[in-house]
Amino acid sequence: MPAPIQLLSELAEGQEAEFFALLSEKQEFTTRDGKPYFRVSFRDARREVGLPIWSDSPLANACRNEWAVGEFYRLRAKLEQTNYGPQLSIRRIRRVQDGDRKDGFDPRMCLRCSRFDPEQMFAELAAVAKERIDDEPLRQLVVDILDEHRDALLTLPAATRNHHAFVGGYLEHVLNVVRTCCHLADKYAELYPDMQPPLDKELVIAGAILHDIGKLREIAPTAAGAEYTASGVLVGHVLQGRDIVREAAAGRDICPEKLLRLEHVIISHQRLPEWGAPKPPMTPEALIVHYADDLDAKLNMMVATLAEDTGDGPVTTKRNALGQPIYRGVV
Amino acid sequence: MPAPIQLLSELAEGQEAEFFALLSEKQEFTTRDGKPYFRVSFRDARREVGLPIWSDSPLANACRNEWAVGEFYRLRAKLEQTNYGPQLSIRRIRRVQDGDRKDGFDPRMCLRCSRFDPEQMFAELAAVAKERIDDEPLRQLVVDILDEHRDALLTLPAATRNHHAFVGGYLEHVLNVVRTCCHLADKYAELYPDMQPPLDKELVIAGAILHDIGKLREIAPTAAGAEYTASGVLVGHVLQGRDIVREAAAGRDICPEKLLRLEHVIISHQRLPEWGAPKPPMTPEALIVHYADDLDAKLNMMVATLAEDTGDGPVTTKRNALGQPIYRGVV
Amino acid sequence: MPAPIQLLSELAEGQEAEFFALLSEKQEFTTRDGKPYFRVSFRDARREVGLPIWSDSPLANACRNEWAVGEFYRLRAKLEQTNYGPQLSIRRIRRVQDGDRKDGFDPRMCLRCSRFDPEQMFAELAAVAKERIDDEPLRQLVVDILDEHRDALLTLPAATRNHHAFVGGYLEHVLNVVRTCCHLADKYAELYPDMQPPLDKELVIAGAILHDIGKLREIAPTAAGAEYTASGVLVGHVLQGRDIVREAAAGRDICPEKLLRLEHVIISHQRLPEWGAPKPPMTPEALIVHYADDLDAKLNMMVATLAEDTGDGPVTTKRNALGQPIYRGVV
Amino acid sequence: MPAPIQLLSELAEGQEAEFFALLSEKQEFTTRDGKPYFRVSFRDARREVGLPIWSDSPLANACRNEWAVGEFYRLRAKLEQTNYGPQLSIRRIRRVQDGDRKDGFDPRMCLRCSRFDPEQMFAELAAVAKERIDDEPLRQLVVDILDEHRDALLTLPAATRNHHAFVGGYLEHVLNVVRTCCHLADKYAELYPDMQPPLDKELVIAGAILHDIGKLREIAPTAAGAEYTASGVLVGHVLQGRDIVREAAAGRDICPEKLLRLEHVIISHQRLPEWGAPKPPMTPEALIVHYADDLDAKLNMMVATLAEDTGDGPVTTKRNALGQPIYRGVV
Amino acid sequence: MPAPIQLLSELAEGQEAEFFALLSEKQEFTTRDGKPYFRVSFRDARREVGLPIWSDSPLANACRNEWAVGEFYRLRAKLEQTNYGPQLSIRRIRRVQDGDRKDGFDPRMCLRCSRFDPEQMFAELAAVAKERIDDEPLRQLVVDILDEHRDALLTLPAATRNHHAFVGGYLEHVLNVVRTCCHLADKYAELYPDMQPPLDKELVIAGAILHDIGKLREIAPTAAGAEYTASGVLVGHVLQGRDIVREAAAGRDICPEKLLRLEHVIISHQRLPEWGAPKPPMTPEALIVHYADDLDAKLNMMVATLAEDTGDGPVTTKRNALGQPIYRGVV
Amino acid sequence: MPAPIQLLSELAEGQEAEFFALLSEKQEFTTRDGKPYFRVSFRDARREVGLPIWSDSPLANACRNEWAVGEFYRLRAKLEQTNYGPQLSIRRIRRVQDGDRKDGFDPRMCLRCSRFDPEQMFAELAAVAKERIDDEPLRQLVVDILDEHRDALLTLPAATRNHHAFVGGYLEHVLNVVRTCCHLADKYAELYPDMQPPLDKELVIAGAILHDIGKLREIAPTAAGAEYTASGVLVGHVLQGRDIVREAAAGRDICPEKLLRLEHVIISHQRLPEWGAPKPPMTPEALIVHYADDLDAKLNMMVATLAEDTGDGPVTTKRNALGQPIYRGVV
C-alpha cells in the first residue's frame, strides 16, 4: 500500500514524502565559471520551498524544457535543512494528472488562501445586503451583482500585492469594510438625526459591499496569484466597479439620485486624486466608506509586514507596502 | 413707423434705441444710510451693461418682484457715459413676448458666442470623422455619437468658465484639437513607421473628437451660460465621456481592443491625477490627444486673459484661469 | 407680575420679550457720507441676531463706550423681520447683574453647546476606561487624568473652529472616537489572533480617550468660544497631550513599553507631517486611533457645512473646513 | 584577394567576418572562485555584442592593459549564438589605423544614429528659418547661429539619455518641434486675428529652432555617446541657450522687445520650475513651443520604451524615461 | 520771515505747518448715495497720512485733474486726529518747484529709507571686496561691477515688497549677507582644512556681494518704491545677475573655472526650483551664500511683520511675507 | 622582546604587524558553485579593511561560530594589495583580553572620531553657556543639562548616518552651530535695536546649545557606531530634546515665557513639517538657530560626499545624504 499523500506545508525536516505542489518560480542563472543553472520554487497554500537545479542534475533537461511556472506537480521529495535554509531533494516528479484528484489533488491546495471560508464570507455579505438594505431596487441590485459574480468572488484576491493578496482576500477585505460600515452607519445616523439629507445608511452598506467590485475586471487570477488585465491597466477598478453597477442597474427601476450617490461612493473611495480617486468624497456616505476601506487595507499591510519582516531592532525597514518603518517592539 | 430694433452691442454713446437683452445679474445691496437698491446688468452677445435701480425709481417695484436673471427683456433705453462707466437709462422695459420673434428676437442673440458658425464647425467635425476614420465600426460609432447629440453640441460651451466658456465653445475647442491631432497623427505615423503596435491614426482622431464628449452630461446650458449638473459634480466629464462611448458601442461589432484604447484616450486626456486623469496616458495616441487638448485650452485662457485684463504695466495679475501673470508687452 | 424671562432663540417673529444674551460682535464702520456706526450681535446657545447702532441712536453712546464683546446683557427687545434678515429692536438693555441668576441667568445659556449632556458624556468616558482597560496602572492613569481635568473637560470645545467648536465639543468628539475604537479594537483583535505583538486593545482605548487631551493646554475657552494659548501656538496639542500623559505617569509603576506606545498613539494621531504628526502611526494601535479620529472630525465638518451653507445648486462652495465642495443633493 | 569588410550589424549567426567596431564597455568582474575576468562590448551603429574575456584567454593581457572604451578596433570574429545570447568569438583584433579609412572605416559607423540624414535635416532647418522669418535681423540671427554651429549640430544628440540620445538626435528632435510649431503658429494666428499683441509667428519659429541650442554647451559628445560638461552641470542648457542667443545678438540691430521675448521662449520651454524652467511661459509664443517640444520628447520616450522593453504582459514596467508603465497591447 | 519748513513725520497732533510730501495714493470711490470722492495719501520717509477729498471740497477739481501719484507737493496743512486715525486738513497745496530745493526739498526725503547711510554701506562693501578677495582678476571684476553701478545701488531696494523694500534696502541686505559670509567662510575653511577642492573663501565673498546684482535689471525704482521691469518679469534677477557678471568678465583674464563657480553661486542662491533656483547649490560656496541670504531675508520679513502687525493675541495672522503666524509674545 | 603594537591605520602596504581592531562587518555569501564563505571587515579609527574567509580557511570555523560584529580583536596580519584593493592576510587572531589594555588597547581607538578633542569641545560649550547667558536660571539650566550628560555627550555622534556620524560628532556639530549663533545673535541684535520684543541673544545661544539634546535619547552608541532606540523611533529627538529641557526645568525658578520660547526653538529647528518640525520657527530666535543648524549639517554632508565619492567626471552621483549631485570640479 502506497504511503498516503502528504502536504508540503506539513513535512517535517528530514522527512521524505509524496505531495502536490505548484511550480511558483523558475529562473535561469549562471555560475561565474559559466555554467547555467535554474532556481525553482514549489509551494502549497502555506509553505514555499526553493532549490537549485544544477546543469549536471538528472532533472536539468526536464526543468529547462518542460517545467512551467503556474503548473502543478506531484513530487516525492525530502525536505532538508541546508546552509541556505530548507530545500527539497527531489526523488521523483511529474505533472499532475487527472487521476490525482482521487488522491486528493485540488489546485486551491497550492495557493495562499484566506483563513476564512469563502462560502461563509460570501453568505454573510449576501445576508447583510438582504437585511440592511430596505430600498427594494437597491437591495436587488446589490444581491444580483453578488450572485452573478459569486464564483469569481469566492477566490478573488483583493489585489495583486500590497494587501489581502491571496485567494479569498477580496471577500475578507470587503467583509471587514462592510462590518465596520454597518457599525459606523448606525452610529452616525443616530448621532446626527437632523442631517439634511439624512444619512443614507443603506447607501453606506451598498457602497461598502460594492466599493471594490471593479477588481473583478481589473485583475485576473493566475496560478501564481493574480495579474492586471489590459483594461485594468488602462481604466482601473475604480471606474470598472462603477461600470458593473451601471450595467446591472440598466433597465431597473432604481432611484436615479440613489444610483448616482452609489456611483460616487465607488469612484471616490480612494479619497485623493493621487491615491486614485477621480473625485473626493463629497457625501457623508462616501466619506464613511473611504475610512473603513482605507483602515482595513493599511492595517492588513501593517500586520503582514510585521509577520514577514525578518530583521532585528525595534522597527522594520521601510521596504513594505506602507513605505514606512513599522514598530515591532522591544523583544 | 416705429424705429427698427437695434442691438445693445451696437448702440453709440448717447444713443437711445429699442433692443432685446438678457438680464444677466440682479443683486440687492444697501446704501450705508440704510436704503436698499439693486444692481442689475443686461447683455447681448457682445456687450454687457450694468446700472443701479434705486429704491425710489419707478422701476424699483418691478425689479424687486418681477425681473428674473436669465430672462429676456425688450427695452427702450439710452446708453450714457458716467463716472462709473457706461450705464443704461431705461425708458421702457417688458418681458419678451412671442410676437417679438417677428421683430428679430432670438435668445441666442443675447449670449456670448463663438466667432465661428456652429453648423459649419459641426459639419467639419463630422467630415473629419468620415474621411479620416477607415475602420467602419469605429467611424460609425463616432459619427453616430455626433449625430445623436448634434443639437446640444451646437450650443454647448467647453466649460462653465476657464476656457471657451461661450455658446459654441465646445465645438470651437474640439475642432482645434482635432485639426492639431490630424497634423500630429500624420506626422508621427510617418516619423515612426516601425512602432509596434503602429500608431493608430484614426484612434488619435476619434479620441480627439470624443475626448470632451462627457461635457454633455457634466454641464448644462443656462440662460446665463452653463452650470454643473449633479452628476457632473459627483462623477465628472472624464468618466461620463467614456460612458457615452461605451453606451453607444454596446451591441456594435467594434474591436474590443480598439474600444478599450479609445476609452483610455478619454480618461487619460488630463494626464496627471491632480489635473483630473484617473490614469496617465499610456499609449502614444492618448499622449498626442492630451497635448493637443491642453495647448488649446491653455492658449485660449492666455488669449482671453490678455483681452480682458485692464491693468497697466508689462504683465497681468495672476488672478486668471492660468493662475500666473501673462506678459502683455511694452506698449 | 413681570413677564417671565424668555430665550432669544425661542422668540417668534414680531415678539417682544425680555431675555439674556451674550454680546458676540461689535465692530465700527462708517457710512459713505462719513457717519460712524456700529454693527453688534447678540446671541444665546442657538440663535445669533445682529443689528446696526446708528450714531443718532439713543444707544450710540453706551454702545461706543460701555458695551464689550464677551459680556452678558439683559435685554428687552422685539425680533423684527427686515430686508436684511431678522434684527432686534432694543427697548432696554443693561449688563447682567448678580441678581439675574435667580431669574434664570446662566452664562452657558449663551454659548453654542453640544446636544448631549456633558456630565453623561464624561461618565461614559470614565466608564469605558474602567471597564475596558485591564492593566491596572494604565487604567488608573487614564482615570486619574480624566478626573483631574473633569471641570475643564465638561465645557472644552474640540477646536477653535473647524470641527466640534462648541461647549462640550471635546467630549462629544472624543466619545465618538472612543466608541468607534472599542468596536474596531474588538474586531481586529479577533481577526488577527496571531499578530506579534498581539493587538493591544486597551492601548487602543486609552489612546482614543487621550489622543486630544493636549487641547486642554492648546486652547482656552473664552466668552465667545475659544482661542489659542501662547503654548498652543508655539508647541501645539499633539505634544502637549503627550506632556500631560508623561507628567501623570511620573512616579507610577506603569510598563515603560506600554507608556511609550501610548505616547506614540498621541503624537501620531494626525498621521502625516503636513497634517501635524511628528511621526506617522507605526503601530496598529496608532493606526486605528488615527482613522477613528479623522473620520469623526471630517464627518462633523461635512455635516456642519451642509447645515450652514445657504447657497443653492447641487453642491456647496469649497469655502468650508474641508476645503472642497460638499454634495447637497437635488432638492 | 581579402574578404571585403563587413558590418557587425549585418553579420548572420555563425558567420565569421572582418569588421570595424567601437569598444563600448569594459568592466572587470571576478568569479566566485576568485578569478578576475572582463566583460567587454563592441558595437557599430545598429548592433552591440558583449563577451567575456577570461583570464586564461590569449586576449586577456591586451584586454587588461591596452583596450580602452571609446576606441575603435578592426576585428575578425565569428558571431555565435549562446545560452546568454549572441557573442563574438574573436580571431584577430587590433586598433584601427589610418590606413583603415581606405577600407571604409568611419568613426560614425559605430555610433547609434538618427535614421535621417543630418545634412538634410540641417538644410531643412535653415530653410525654415530663411523662409518663415521675415524680420531681417531676427532671421539673420537664427541663420548665423545655425551656421556657426553647423558641424557640432550635425552630430549632437538631444540628450545624454532619456530622448533622442543618439548622433543626429538633436536635429531630429528640433526639426520635429519646428515642423509642429509651423503648423501651430499658422493655425493659431488665423484663429485669433485680434490678439494684442498679435501672435508673433516668426518668434514661435525662431524659438522652436533655438529652444535647445544650449545643449551645445551642456553636453559634449564622447565616443560612447555624450556626457555632461562642467558648465552643463552647474548652469544648464536652458540658461546656456539664452547665452548663445544673447552673445550672437550683441551688436546687431535687433528689436530689444523681440529679443527679450525670444529669450523668454528659451528659458520657459520646460514650463514648470520643477521641470527646469526658471520662469513659466508667459507669452503665447512660449506656450506653443513648450507643448510642441514636450510632446516630441515624451512621445520619443514612449516609442523607445515600447521598442526596448522585453517583458511580457500588457504593459511595460515603469523603469523607463517616463517613469510610468506604457501599454504594449494585447498581442 | 516765513515759518521754517517742517517734516511731515515730525508734526505733532494738532500742529499746522508747511512741509514737502509725495502723493503716494489717489483712488476714486463713490459713496452709496452716488457721490464720487477721492482717497489720497501723502508721505515722507517715515510717515504716511491719508485723507478723503469730497466732491464739494475746493480741492476736488485739482485733485481729479492735476494731482498725480508719484509727484511731490508742498503743503500747508494741519495734522488732526479723527475717528479714522490721523488725517491732514490741507490749507494750501502746490507742486514742488525748482526753487523749493533751496528751502530744503530733496525727493529722497519722501521715500522709506534704510536706517543706514548708503554711502557708508557701499564703501564697506567695496572695502570687503578689496581686502578679502586676493585673486586679482576676480577682485577687479567685483570692484568694477560695484563701481559701475554705484549710483543705482545707492538707492535700490532689495525687492518691490517682501523684504528690505525701501531705498537703500539692497545695500543693507547685501551687506548683511556679506558680513555673515565673511564669518562663515573663515570658520568653515578653518574647520575643513582638507576639503578637496579647498573652500574658496574669496568666492564665497564675491558670491555674497553679487548674488542679487540682477535686481539692477529686474526692478526699477519709481517715485512710490519700485516695480518689475519687462525683462525682470520674463527673465528674472537670478539669470540677470549672472548676465551682469558674464558681461563684465568678457575680455578679462579671469580663471574660467572660478567664473563658472561664481555664476553657479548666483543662479543657485534660492536653492530649490520652486524657490526660484534653476540649479540647487552644488558647491560649498553656493551653499553658504544661500543660507546667509535666506536667513537675512526671512528674518527681515519676521521683524517687519512684528513691527507692522496691529492685531492682539499672542500671534500675528499669517497674512505676511512669510505666510505663517509670527509669535508676538505675551504682553 | 616582542614587536610593539601598531595601528591598523598606520600599516604600510606589505607590512606585517600586530594591532587591535574592531570587527565591523561579517556577512555570509555563497559562491556560484555552492560554497559558503564570509566577508568580514576590521577597522580602527581611520582605516577599515575587508577580506573573505573561504570555507577551507583554517579560520573558517572560528569565523562562523565565534567572531561577532562589534567585538574587538588582537590580530597579527599582513596588509596586502590585491586586485580587489587592500586586504589583510591574517596570521593570528584572538579576542581582546583585559591584559591588552596595558599594551595600549582602548575601545575608542577603533571608532571613527571627530578630529577635535571632545573634552575641549565640551569645555568650550560650557564656557559659552556661562559667559553668554546672563539670565541666571536659564544659564544654570543649560549648564546643568550639559554637566548631567557630560559623559554621554563626549562620545555621542550627531546622527546614525547623514552628518557628523562619528564619535564626538554631536559636540562638533553643536559647537559649530553655537559659534555661528553667537555671531548672528550679536549681529542681528545690533541691526534691529527696536525689535519688540527685543532679540533675546541668550535664548539664541541656549537654543543652539540644546537644539539637538534629544539625540541623547533618540540614538544609542554601539560598537559599530550608533542605532536608533525604540523611543527614538516612536517619538524622535525633536520632542525628546524638549522633554530633557522640561524635566530639568521642573522646580526651577525660570521665567515661563522664556522656557516656552526655548522649547519652541527646539521643536521648530527643522523648520518644515516634512523636515521634521511639528511647528515652524515663529520667533526670530528659532529662525536663527534653524539656519545655523541646517547649514552646518548640509555642509558636512557635502564635504563628506566630496571626500568619499570615488567616481570621475565633474560631479558626484546623487546617491548621498543630500540626494543631489555635488560638483567636484574639473581636475
mmCIF file of C-alpha atoms in Angstrom, chain C residues 217-218 230-236 239-240 242-243 246-247 257 260-261 263-264 267 273-274 278-279 282-283, chain F residues 217-218 230-236 239-240 242-243 246-247 257 260-261 263-264 267 273-274 278-279 282-283:
data_model
loop_
_atom_site.group_PDB
_atom_site.id
_atom_site.type_symbol
_atom_site.label_atom_id
_atom_site.label_comp_id
_atom_site.label_asym_id
_atom_site.label_seq_id
_atom_site.Cartn_x
_atom_site.Cartn_y
_atom_site.Cartn_z
ATOM 1 C CA ARG C 217 -3.407 73.376 27.079
ATOM 2 C CA GLU C 218 -3.646 74.400 23.429
ATOM 3 C CA ALA C 230 0.671 81.004 23.669
ATOM 4 C CA SER C 231 1.920 77.490 24.307
ATOM 5 C CA GLY C 232 -0.738 76.128 21.969
ATOM 6 C CA VAL C 233 0.690 78.265 19.211
ATOM 7 C CA LEU C 234 4.345 77.518 19.888
ATOM 8 C CA VAL C 235 4.062 73.848 20.864
ATOM 9 C CA GLY C 236 0.612 72.510 19.991
ATOM 10 C CA LEU C 239 2.975 67.456 22.008
ATOM 11 C CA GLN C 240 1.093 68.889 24.947
ATOM 12 C CA ARG C 242 1.895 63.653 25.462
ATOM 13 C CA ASP C 243 3.183 66.001 28.178
ATOM 14 C CA ARG C 246 4.034 61.781 30.878
ATOM 15 C CA GLU C 247 3.526 64.107 33.808
ATOM 16 C CA GLU C 257 6.935 49.978 26.744
ATOM 17 C CA LEU C 260 5.900 54.646 25.093
ATOM 18 C CA ARG C 261 3.316 53.081 22.781
ATOM 19 C CA GLU C 263 2.734 58.379 23.743
ATOM 20 C CA HIS C 264 3.169 57.243 20.152
ATOM 21 C CA ILE C 267 1.824 62.098 18.670
ATOM 22 C CA PRO C 273 3.782 65.523 8.963
ATOM 23 C CA GLU C 274 1.886 68.091 6.938
ATOM 24 C CA PRO C 278 5.723 64.452 14.139
ATOM 25 C CA LYS C 279 5.760 60.696 13.466
ATOM 26 C CA MET C 282 3.945 52.881 13.343
ATOM 27 C CA THR C 283 1.804 50.551 15.433
ATOM 28 C CA ARG F 217 17.559 59.569 23.874
ATOM 29 C CA GLU F 218 16.993 59.056 20.158
ATOM 30 C CA ALA F 230 12.755 52.404 20.449
ATOM 31 C CA SER F 231 11.717 55.793 21.802
ATOM 32 C CA GLY F 232 13.837 57.485 19.164
ATOM 33 C CA VAL F 233 11.815 55.698 16.507
ATOM 34 C CA LEU F 234 8.406 56.297 18.053
ATOM 35 C CA VAL F 235 8.921 59.818 19.400
ATOM 36 C CA GLY F 236 12.123 61.310 17.991
ATOM 37 C CA LEU F 239 10.329 66.016 21.092
ATOM 38 C CA GLN F 240 12.781 64.238 23.355
ATOM 39 C CA ARG F 242 12.186 69.376 24.714
ATOM 40 C CA ASP F 243 11.474 66.647 27.319
ATOM 41 C CA ARG F 246 11.294 70.487 30.662
ATOM 42 C CA GLU F 247 12.383 67.802 33.081
ATOM 43 C CA GLU F 257 7.731 82.676 28.812
ATOM 44 C CA LEU F 260 8.327 78.278 26.381
ATOM 45 C CA ARG F 261 10.367 80.163 23.801
ATOM 46 C CA GLU F 263 11.067 74.795 23.906
ATOM 47 C CA HIS F 264 9.878 76.366 20.675
ATOM 48 C CA ILE F 267 10.808 71.786 18.324
ATOM 49 C CA PRO F 273 6.754 69.613 8.903
ATOM 50 C CA GLU F 274 8.135 67.358 6.199
ATOM 51 C CA PRO F 278 5.981 69.977 14.469
ATOM 52 C CA LYS F 279 5.862 73.786 14.318
ATOM 53 C CA MET F 282 7.720 81.580 14.833
ATOM 54 C CA THR F 283 10.288 83.642 16.702
#
